[in-house]
Coordinates of C-alpha atoms and ligand atoms in Angstrom, one line a residue:
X21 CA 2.8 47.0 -14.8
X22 CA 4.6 44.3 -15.8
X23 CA 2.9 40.5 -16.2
X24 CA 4.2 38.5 -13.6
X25 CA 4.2 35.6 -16.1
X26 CA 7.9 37.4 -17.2
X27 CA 9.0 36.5 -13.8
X28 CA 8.8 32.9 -15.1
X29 CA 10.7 33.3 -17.9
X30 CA 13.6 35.5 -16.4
X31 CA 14.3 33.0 -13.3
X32 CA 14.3 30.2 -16.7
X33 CA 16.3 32.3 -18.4
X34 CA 18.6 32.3 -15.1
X35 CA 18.4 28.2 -15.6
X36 CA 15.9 27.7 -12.2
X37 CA 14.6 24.2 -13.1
X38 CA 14.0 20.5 -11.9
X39 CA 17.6 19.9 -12.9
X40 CA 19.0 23.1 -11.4
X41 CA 17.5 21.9 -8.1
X42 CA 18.0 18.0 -8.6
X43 CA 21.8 19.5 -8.6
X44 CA 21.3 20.3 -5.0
X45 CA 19.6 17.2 -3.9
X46 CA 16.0 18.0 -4.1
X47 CA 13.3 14.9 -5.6
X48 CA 15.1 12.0 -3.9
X49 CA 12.7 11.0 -1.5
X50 CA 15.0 11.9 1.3
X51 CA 15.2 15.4 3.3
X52 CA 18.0 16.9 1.4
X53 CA 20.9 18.0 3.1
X54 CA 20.2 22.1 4.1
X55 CA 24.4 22.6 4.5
X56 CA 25.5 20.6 2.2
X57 CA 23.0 22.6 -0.6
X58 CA 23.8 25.6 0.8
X59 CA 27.3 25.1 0.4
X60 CA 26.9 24.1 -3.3
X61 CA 25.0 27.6 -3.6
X62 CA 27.7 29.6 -1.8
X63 CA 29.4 31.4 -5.1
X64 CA 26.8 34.7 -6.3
X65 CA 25.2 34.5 -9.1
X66 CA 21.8 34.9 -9.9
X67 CA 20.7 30.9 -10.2
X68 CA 22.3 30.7 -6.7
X69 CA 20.5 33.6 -5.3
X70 CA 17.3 32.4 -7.0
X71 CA 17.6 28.7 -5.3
X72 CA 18.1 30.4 -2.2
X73 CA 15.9 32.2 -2.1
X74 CA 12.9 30.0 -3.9
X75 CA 14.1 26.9 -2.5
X76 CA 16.3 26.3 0.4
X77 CA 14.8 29.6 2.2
X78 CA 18.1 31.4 2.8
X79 CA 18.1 35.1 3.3
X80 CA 20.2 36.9 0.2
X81 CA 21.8 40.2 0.5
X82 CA 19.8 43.3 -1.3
X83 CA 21.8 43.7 -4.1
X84 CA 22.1 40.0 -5.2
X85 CA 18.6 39.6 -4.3
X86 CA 18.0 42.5 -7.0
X87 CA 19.9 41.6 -9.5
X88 CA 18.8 38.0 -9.7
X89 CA 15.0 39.2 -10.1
X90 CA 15.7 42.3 -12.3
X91 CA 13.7 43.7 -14.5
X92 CA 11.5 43.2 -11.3
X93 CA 12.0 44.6 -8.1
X94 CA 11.8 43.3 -4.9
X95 CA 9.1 44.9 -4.0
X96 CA 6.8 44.3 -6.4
X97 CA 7.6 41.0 -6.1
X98 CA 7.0 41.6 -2.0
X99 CA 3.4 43.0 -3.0
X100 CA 2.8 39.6 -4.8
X101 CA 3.8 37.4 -1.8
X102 CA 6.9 36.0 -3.9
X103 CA 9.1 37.6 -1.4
X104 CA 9.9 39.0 1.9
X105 CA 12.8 40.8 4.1
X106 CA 13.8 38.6 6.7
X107 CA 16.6 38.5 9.5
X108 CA 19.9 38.6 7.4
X109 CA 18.6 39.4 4.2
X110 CA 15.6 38.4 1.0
X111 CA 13.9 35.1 0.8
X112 CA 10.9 33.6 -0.8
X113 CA 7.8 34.3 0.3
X114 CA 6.8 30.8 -1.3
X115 CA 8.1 28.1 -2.5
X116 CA 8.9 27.9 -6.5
X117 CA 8.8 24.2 -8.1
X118 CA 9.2 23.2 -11.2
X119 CA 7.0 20.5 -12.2
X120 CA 5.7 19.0 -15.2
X121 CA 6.4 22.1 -17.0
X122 CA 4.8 24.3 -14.6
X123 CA 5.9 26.5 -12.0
X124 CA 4.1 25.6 -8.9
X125 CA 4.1 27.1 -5.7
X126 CA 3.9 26.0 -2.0
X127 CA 4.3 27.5 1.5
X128 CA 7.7 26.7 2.9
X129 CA 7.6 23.8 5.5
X130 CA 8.2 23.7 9.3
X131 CA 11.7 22.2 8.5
X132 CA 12.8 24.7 6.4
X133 CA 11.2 27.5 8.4
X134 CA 11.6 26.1 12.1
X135 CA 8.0 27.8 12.6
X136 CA 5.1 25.0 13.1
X137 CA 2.6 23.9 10.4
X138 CA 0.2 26.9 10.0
X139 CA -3.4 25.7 10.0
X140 CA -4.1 27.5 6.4
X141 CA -0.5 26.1 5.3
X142 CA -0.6 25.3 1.2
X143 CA 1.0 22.0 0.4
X144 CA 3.1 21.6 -2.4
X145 CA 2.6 19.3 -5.0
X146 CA 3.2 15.4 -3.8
X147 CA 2.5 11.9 -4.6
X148 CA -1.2 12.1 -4.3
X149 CA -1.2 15.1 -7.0
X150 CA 1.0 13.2 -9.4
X151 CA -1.2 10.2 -9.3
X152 CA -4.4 11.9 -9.6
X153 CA -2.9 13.9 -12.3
X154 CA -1.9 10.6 -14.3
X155 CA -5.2 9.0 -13.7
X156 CA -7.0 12.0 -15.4
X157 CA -8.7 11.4 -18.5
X158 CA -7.5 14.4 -21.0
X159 CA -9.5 15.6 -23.4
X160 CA -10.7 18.8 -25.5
X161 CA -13.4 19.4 -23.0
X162 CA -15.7 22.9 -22.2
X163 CA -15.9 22.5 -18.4
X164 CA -13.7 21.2 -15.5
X165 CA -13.5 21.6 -11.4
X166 CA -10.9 20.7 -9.0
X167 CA -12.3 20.5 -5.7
X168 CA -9.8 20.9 -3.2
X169 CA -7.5 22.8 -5.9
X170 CA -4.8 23.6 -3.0
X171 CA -1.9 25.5 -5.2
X172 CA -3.9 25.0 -8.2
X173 CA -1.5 22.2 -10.1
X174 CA -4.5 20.2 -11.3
X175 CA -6.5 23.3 -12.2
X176 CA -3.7 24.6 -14.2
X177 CA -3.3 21.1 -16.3
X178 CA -6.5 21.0 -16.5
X179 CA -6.7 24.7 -17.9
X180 CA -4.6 23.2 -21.0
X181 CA -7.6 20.9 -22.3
X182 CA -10.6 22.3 -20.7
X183 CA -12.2 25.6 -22.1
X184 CA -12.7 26.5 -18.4
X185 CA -12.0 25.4 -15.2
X186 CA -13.2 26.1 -11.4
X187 CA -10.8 25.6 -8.6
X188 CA -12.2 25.3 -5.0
X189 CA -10.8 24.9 -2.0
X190 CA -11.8 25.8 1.9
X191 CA -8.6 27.5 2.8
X192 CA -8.4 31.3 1.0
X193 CA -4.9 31.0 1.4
X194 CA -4.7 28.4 -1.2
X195 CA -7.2 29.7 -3.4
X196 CA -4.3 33.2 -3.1
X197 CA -1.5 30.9 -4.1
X198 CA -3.2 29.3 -6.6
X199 CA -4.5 32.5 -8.1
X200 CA -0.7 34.0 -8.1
X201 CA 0.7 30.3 -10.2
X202 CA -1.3 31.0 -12.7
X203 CA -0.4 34.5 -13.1
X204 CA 3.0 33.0 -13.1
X205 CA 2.2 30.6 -15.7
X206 CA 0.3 33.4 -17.5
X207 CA -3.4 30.6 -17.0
X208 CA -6.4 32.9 -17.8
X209 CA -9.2 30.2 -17.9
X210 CA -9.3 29.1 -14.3
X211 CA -12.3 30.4 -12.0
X212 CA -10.9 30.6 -8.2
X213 CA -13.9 29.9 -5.6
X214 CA -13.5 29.7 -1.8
X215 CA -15.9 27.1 0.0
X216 CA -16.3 23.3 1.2
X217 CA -16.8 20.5 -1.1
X218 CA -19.1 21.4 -3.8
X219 CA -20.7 24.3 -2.4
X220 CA -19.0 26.3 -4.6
X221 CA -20.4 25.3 -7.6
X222 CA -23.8 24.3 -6.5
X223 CA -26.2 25.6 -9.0
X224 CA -23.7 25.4 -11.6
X225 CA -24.3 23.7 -15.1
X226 CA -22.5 20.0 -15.5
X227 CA -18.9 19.5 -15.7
X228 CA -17.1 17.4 -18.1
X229 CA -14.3 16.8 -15.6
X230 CA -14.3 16.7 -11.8
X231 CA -10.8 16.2 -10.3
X232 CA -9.9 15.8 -6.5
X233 CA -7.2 15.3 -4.3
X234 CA -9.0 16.0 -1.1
X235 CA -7.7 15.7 3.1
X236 CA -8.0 12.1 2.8
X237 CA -6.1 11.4 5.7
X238 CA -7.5 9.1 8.8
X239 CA -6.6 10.6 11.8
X240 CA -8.1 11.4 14.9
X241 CA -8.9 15.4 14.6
X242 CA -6.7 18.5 14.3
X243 CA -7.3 22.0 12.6
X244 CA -4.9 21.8 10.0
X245 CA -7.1 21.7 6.4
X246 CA -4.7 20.9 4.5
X247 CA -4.3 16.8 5.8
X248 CA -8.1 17.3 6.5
X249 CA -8.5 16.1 10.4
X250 CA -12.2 17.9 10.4
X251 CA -14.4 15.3 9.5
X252 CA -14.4 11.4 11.4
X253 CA -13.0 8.7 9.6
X254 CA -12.8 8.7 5.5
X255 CA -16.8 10.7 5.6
X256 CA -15.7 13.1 3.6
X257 CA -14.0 11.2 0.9
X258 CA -17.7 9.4 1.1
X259 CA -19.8 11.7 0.4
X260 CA -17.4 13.6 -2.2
X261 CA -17.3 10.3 -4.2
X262 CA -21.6 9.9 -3.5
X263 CA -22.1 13.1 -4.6
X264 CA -19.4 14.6 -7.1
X265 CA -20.8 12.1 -9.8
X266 CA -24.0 13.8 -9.7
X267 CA -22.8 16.8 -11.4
X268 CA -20.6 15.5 -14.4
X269 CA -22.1 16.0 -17.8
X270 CA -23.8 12.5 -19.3
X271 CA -19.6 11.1 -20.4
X272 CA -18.1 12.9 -17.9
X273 CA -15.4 11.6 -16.2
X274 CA -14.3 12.3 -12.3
X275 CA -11.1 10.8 -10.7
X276 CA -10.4 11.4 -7.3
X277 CA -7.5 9.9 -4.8
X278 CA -8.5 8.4 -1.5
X279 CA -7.5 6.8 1.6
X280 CA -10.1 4.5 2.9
X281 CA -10.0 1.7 6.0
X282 CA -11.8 -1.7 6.9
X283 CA -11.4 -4.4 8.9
X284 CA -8.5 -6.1 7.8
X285 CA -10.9 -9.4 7.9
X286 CA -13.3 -7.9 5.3
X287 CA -13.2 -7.3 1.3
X288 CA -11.4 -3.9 0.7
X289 CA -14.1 -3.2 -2.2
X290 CA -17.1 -3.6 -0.1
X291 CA -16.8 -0.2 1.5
X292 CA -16.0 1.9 -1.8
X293 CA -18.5 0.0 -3.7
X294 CA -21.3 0.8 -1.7
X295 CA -20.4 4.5 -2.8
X296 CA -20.2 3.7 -6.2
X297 CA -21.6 1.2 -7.9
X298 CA -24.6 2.8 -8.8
X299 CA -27.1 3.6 -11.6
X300 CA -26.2 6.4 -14.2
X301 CA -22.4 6.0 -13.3
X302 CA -19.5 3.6 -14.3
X303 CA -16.6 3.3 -11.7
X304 CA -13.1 1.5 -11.8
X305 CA -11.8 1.2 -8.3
X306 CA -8.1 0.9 -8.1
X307 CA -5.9 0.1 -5.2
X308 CA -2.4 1.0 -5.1
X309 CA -1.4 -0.1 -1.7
X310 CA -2.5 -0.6 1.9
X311 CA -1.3 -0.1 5.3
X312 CA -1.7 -1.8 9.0
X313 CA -3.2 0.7 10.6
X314 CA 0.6 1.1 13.0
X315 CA 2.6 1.6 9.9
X316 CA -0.1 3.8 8.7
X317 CA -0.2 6.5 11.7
X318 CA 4.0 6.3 11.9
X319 CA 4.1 7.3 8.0
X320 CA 1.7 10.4 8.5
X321 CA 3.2 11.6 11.6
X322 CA 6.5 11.3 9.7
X323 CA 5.2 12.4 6.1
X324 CA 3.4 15.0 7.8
X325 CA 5.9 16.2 9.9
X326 CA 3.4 16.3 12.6
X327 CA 6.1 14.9 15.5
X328 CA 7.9 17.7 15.2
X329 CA 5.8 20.5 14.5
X330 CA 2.0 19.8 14.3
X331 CA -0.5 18.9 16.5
X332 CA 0.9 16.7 19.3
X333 CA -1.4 13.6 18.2
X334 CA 0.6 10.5 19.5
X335 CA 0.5 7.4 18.1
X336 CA -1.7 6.4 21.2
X337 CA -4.2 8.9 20.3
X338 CA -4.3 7.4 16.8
X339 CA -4.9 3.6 17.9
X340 CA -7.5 4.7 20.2
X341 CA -9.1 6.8 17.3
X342 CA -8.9 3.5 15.0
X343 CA -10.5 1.0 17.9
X344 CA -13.3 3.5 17.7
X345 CA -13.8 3.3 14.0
X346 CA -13.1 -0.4 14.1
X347 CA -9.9 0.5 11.5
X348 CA -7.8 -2.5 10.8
X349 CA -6.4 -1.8 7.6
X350 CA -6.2 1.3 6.1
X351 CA -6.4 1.3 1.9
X352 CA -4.5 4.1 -0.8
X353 CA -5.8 4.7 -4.4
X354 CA -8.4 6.2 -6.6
X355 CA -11.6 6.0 -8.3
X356 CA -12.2 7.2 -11.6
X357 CA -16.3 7.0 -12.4
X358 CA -18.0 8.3 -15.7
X359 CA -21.3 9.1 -15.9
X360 CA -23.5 7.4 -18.1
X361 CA -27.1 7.9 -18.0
X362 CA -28.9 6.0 -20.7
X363 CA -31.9 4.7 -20.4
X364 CA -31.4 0.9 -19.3
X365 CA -27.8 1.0 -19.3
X366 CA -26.1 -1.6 -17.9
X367 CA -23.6 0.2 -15.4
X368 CA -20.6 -1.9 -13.9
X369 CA -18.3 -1.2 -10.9
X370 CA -14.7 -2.8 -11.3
X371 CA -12.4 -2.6 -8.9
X372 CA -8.2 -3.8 -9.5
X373 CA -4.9 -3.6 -7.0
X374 CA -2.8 -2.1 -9.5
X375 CA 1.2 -0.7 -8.6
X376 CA 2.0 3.2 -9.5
X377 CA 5.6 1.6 -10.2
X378 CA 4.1 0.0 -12.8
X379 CA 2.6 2.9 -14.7
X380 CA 4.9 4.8 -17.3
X381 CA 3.7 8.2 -18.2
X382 CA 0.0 9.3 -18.0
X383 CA -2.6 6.8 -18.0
X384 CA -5.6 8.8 -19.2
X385 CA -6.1 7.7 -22.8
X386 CA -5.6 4.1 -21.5
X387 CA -8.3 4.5 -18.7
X388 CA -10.6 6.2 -21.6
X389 CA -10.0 3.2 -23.6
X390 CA -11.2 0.1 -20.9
X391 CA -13.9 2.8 -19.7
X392 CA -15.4 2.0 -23.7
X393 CA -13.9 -2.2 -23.7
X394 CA -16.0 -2.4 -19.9
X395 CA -18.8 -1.2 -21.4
X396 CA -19.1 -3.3 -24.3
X397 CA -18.3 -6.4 -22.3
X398 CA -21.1 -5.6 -20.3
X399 CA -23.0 -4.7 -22.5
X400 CA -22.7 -7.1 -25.4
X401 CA -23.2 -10.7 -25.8
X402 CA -20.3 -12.8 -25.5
X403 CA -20.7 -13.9 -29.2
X404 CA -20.4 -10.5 -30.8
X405 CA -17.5 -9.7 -29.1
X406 CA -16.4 -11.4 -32.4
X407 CA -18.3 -8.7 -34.4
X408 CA -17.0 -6.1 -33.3
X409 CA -13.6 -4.3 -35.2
X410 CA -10.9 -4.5 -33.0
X411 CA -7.0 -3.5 -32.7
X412 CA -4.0 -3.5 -30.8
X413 CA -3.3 0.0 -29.9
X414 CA 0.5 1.1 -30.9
X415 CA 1.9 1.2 -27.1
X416 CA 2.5 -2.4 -26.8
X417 CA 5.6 -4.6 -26.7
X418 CA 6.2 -7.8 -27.2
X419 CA 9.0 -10.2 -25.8
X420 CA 9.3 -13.6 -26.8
X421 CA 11.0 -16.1 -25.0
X422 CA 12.7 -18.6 -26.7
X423 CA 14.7 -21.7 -26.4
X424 CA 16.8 -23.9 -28.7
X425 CA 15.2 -27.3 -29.3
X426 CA 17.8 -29.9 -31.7
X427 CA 16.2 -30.0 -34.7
X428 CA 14.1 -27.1 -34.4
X429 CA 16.5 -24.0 -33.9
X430 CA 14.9 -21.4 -31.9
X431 CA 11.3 -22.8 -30.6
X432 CA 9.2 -19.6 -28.6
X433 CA 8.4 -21.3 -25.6
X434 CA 6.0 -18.2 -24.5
X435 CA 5.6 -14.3 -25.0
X436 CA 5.0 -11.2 -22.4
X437 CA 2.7 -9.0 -24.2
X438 CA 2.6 -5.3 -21.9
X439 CA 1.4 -1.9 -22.4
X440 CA 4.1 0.9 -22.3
X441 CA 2.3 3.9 -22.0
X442 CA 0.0 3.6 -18.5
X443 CA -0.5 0.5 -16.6
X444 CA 1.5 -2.4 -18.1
X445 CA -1.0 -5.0 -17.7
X446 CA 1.5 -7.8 -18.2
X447 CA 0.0 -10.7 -19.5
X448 CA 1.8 -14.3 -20.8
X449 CA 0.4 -15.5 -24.1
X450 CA 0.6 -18.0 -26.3
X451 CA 2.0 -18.2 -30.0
X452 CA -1.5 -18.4 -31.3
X453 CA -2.9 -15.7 -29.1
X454 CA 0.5 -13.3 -30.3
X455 CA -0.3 -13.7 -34.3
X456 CA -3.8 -13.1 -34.1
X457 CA -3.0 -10.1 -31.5
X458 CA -0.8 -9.1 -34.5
X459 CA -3.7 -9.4 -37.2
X460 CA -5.7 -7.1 -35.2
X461 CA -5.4 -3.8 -37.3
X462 CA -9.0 -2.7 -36.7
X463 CA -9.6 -3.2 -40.5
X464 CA -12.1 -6.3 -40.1
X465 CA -14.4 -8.0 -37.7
X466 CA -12.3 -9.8 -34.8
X467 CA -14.1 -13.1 -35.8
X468 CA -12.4 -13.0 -39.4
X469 CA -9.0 -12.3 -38.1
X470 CA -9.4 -15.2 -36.2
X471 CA -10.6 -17.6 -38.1
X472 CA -7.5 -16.6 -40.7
X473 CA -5.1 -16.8 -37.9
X474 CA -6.7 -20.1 -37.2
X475 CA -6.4 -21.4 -40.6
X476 CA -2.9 -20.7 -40.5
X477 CA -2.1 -22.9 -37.9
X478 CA -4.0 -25.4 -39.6
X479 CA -7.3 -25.4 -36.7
X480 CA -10.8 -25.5 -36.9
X481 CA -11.9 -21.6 -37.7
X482 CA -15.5 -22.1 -36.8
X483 CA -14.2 -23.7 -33.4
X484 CA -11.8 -21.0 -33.3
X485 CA -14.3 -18.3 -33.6
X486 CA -16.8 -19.9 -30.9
X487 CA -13.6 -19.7 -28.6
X488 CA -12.2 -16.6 -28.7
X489 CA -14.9 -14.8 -26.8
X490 CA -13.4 -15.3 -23.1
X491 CA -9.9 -14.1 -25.0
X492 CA -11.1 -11.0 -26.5
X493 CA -13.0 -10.1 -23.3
X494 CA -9.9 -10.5 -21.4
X495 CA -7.8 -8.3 -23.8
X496 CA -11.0 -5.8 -24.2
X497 CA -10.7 -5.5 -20.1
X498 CA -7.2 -4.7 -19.5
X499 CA -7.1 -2.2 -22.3
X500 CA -4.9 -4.4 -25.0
X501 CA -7.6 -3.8 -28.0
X502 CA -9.5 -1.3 -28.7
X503 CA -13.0 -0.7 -30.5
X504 CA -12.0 1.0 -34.5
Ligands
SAM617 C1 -4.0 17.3 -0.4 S1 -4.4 19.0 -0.8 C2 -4.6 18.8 -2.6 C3 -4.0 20.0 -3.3 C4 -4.0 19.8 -4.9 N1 -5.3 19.6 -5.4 C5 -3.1 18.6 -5.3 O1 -3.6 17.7 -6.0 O2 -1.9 18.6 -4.9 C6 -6.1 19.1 -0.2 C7 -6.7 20.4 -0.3 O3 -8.1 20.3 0.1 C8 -8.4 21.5 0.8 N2 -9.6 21.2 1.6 C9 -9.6 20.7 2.9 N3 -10.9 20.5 3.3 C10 -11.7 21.0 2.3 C11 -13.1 21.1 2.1 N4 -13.9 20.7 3.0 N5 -13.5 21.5 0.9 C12 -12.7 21.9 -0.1 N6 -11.3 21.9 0.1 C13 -10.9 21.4 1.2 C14 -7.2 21.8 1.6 O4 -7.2 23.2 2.0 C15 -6.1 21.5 0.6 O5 -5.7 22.6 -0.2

């Protein structure tokens, strides 16, 4: 029998990619246009088929339908769940999506099947899974789990750094899918267990990574676990984030993506941070947006398609459901939380309204790195801050801004110093502050490179060095330096 990871690299061979589907207007944000794409598919050849079939759910005659899969045949394909006969001809039985360099699948969606949500429907990979998967620390690690693994996308990038990995999730229809990606990605290090939460691996030794995208959505209840709907409120996302700290190794780092309300008239942190900030554990709270609880409800019964062709929950239904709850405002964004457990450590809670927009390729290194500045900011006192070797890590740019004064030529008025890998962190400093950021090589205490920065300018370096504390802090915080 043939591995079904060949199927992956015969419909690639075929050219079925992110571009090949880009070309007929999927990832713009919008519905794309089902005529219009089928249209641009009409000629037979096997790519055409294959996006048919894979993608826009259109039933493809027999032979073309063959010949685009060949060497494999349709039904072993059909005994995998990849495809079906329908009315008219061969579709998918799933979804195929290219995505970060995997091949992911999903179950096709009410609009592209005319059939309602099913409750044990598997989502396919979205906003959430992107952001969780670029808030991930990555490193060479033994032991990871996804809770909630869905179709298995954070499993299977965790599978690339982690020795082994455990994907959960409630619905056994997911845990199928997932199973059947990574056969299609050929992934044989990923442990596929069916349950709630962390049931599944109760009694199971620490892990170095916990990841989760769980139902985080506030709504009043429905049966579809998928968008959650069977617990009140955010509960679950509470207790997840109480209790999933618990079983990372000492170092350990967890990230998980949440929704979570208040008030309105409150502090968004105070909820979260009674969840986290706790002994044993480090947590950096990070908001990315936040909704009135109207625009809220309207986006999920759009985004979720649950107008049309979930349950009938109104918007009525919702309000009532948040006057309950007391809901004013509802909040989006993630928590990332390593465990550490030394005696008398000095654990910190931090929480920041950060913008997605403003992070540029994966931020896990970066997070790694003010994980380690927090901790020695807490930990140390402010004076040997100075003490410690520090350096500007190489994903930083510069820009000056500079204007021309008579006399003088060019005079820098001010520079933007930002982070292009991660979160930018733009901050405006000075010409002082950009020389000595540039001395900064790791090779020598901080406090010398500022004292020979400061004798430069012709300053005080003893003054200098008692200064530079709240400076270097800053930096330390928003991941500029870094400890050599
Ligand atoms: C938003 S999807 C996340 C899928 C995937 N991890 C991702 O990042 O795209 C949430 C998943 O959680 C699962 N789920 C719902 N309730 C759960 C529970 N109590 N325990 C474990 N998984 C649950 C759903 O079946 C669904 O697959």
């Amino acid at each position: 029998m043939k591995a079904l990871t060949e199927f992956k690299h015969i419909i690639e061979a075929h050219g079925y990619s992110r571009q090949s589907l880009a070309a007929v207007g999927a990832f713009t944000g919008v519905p794309i246009d089902r005529s219009r794409a089928a249209a641009l598919t009409e000629s037979p050849s096997p790519l055409n088929a294959l996006v048919r079939m894979f993608f826009l759910r259109l039933p493809i005659s027999e032979p073309l339908a063959a010949a685009a899969v060949a060497p494999f045949t349709l039904s072993e394909l059909e005994r995998h769940g990849l495809v079906r006969e329908d009315e008219g001809g061969w579709v998918g039985g799933l979804a195929i999506i290219p995505f970060a360099g995997l091949l992911t699948l999903r179950d096709f969606e009410p609009h592209e099947t005319g059939v309602p949500l099913r409750t044990d429907h598997v989502l396919g990979v979205g906003l959430a899974t992107s952001i969780l998967s670029t808030l991930t620390v990555r490193r060479r690690i033994a032991r990871a789990l996804d809770i909630g693994a869905g179709q298995g996308f954070q499993s299977m990038v965790a599978a690339g750094h982690a020795a082994r990995v455990i994907g959960t999730d409630i619905n056994p229809r997911a845990i199928q899918v997932a199973h059947l990606a990574c056969e299609l990605n050929g992934i044989t290090n990923i442990e596929w267990r069916e349950g709630s939460m962390l049931e599944p691996v109760s009694g199971e030794a620490p892990f170095d990574l916990i990841v989760s995208n769980p139902p985080f959505i506030i709504s009043p209840p429905h049966d579809l676990s998928c968008l959650g709907g069977a617990s009140e409120g955010d509960s679950l996302v509470e207790s997840l984030l109480r209790e999933a700290p618990s079983r990372l190794a000492d170092g350990g780092f967890c990230t998980i993506v949440f929704n979570w309300h208040h008030t309105g008239g409150d502090d968004w942190r105070d909820r979260p941070r009674s969840w986290l900030a706790r002994a044993g554990q480090d947590a950096w709270l990070i908001r990315l947006s936040s909704d009135s609880r109207e625009d809220y409800a309207r986006r999920w019964i759009h985004e979720a398609q649950l107008d049309a062709h979930g349950p009938a929950i109104s918007i009525d239904d919702w309000m009532r459901y948040f006057d309950r709850l007391g809901v004013g405002r509802i909040s989006m964004g993630a928590a990332v939380i390593r465990a550490r457990r030394a005696p008398h450590a000095r654990n910190w809670f931090r929480a920041d309204e950060l913008t997605i927009d403003r992070c540029d390729g994966e931020a896990g290194d970066q997070i790694a790195r003010i994980f380690a500045n927090q901790t020695a900011v807490v930990e140390l006192p402010p004076d040997e801050l100075a003490a410690l070797s520090l350096r500007i890590t190489p994903d930083h740019e510069l820009r000056e801004r500079r204007v021309q004064s008579p006399g003088e030529g060019w005079r820098t008025l001010d520079a933007t110093l930002r982070q292009t890998r991660g979160f930018d962190f733009e901050v405006r400093i000075d010409t002082h502050a950009a020389t000595l950021l540039g001395g900064l090589d790791g090779s020598r205490p901080a406090g010398e490179a500022v004292a020979a920065c400061a004798r430069d300018f012709g300053a005080d370096p003893s003054h200098a060095v008692r200064q530079c504390p709240p400076f270097l802090s800053r930096m330390l915080g928003l991941g500029h330096l870094e400890i050599a």
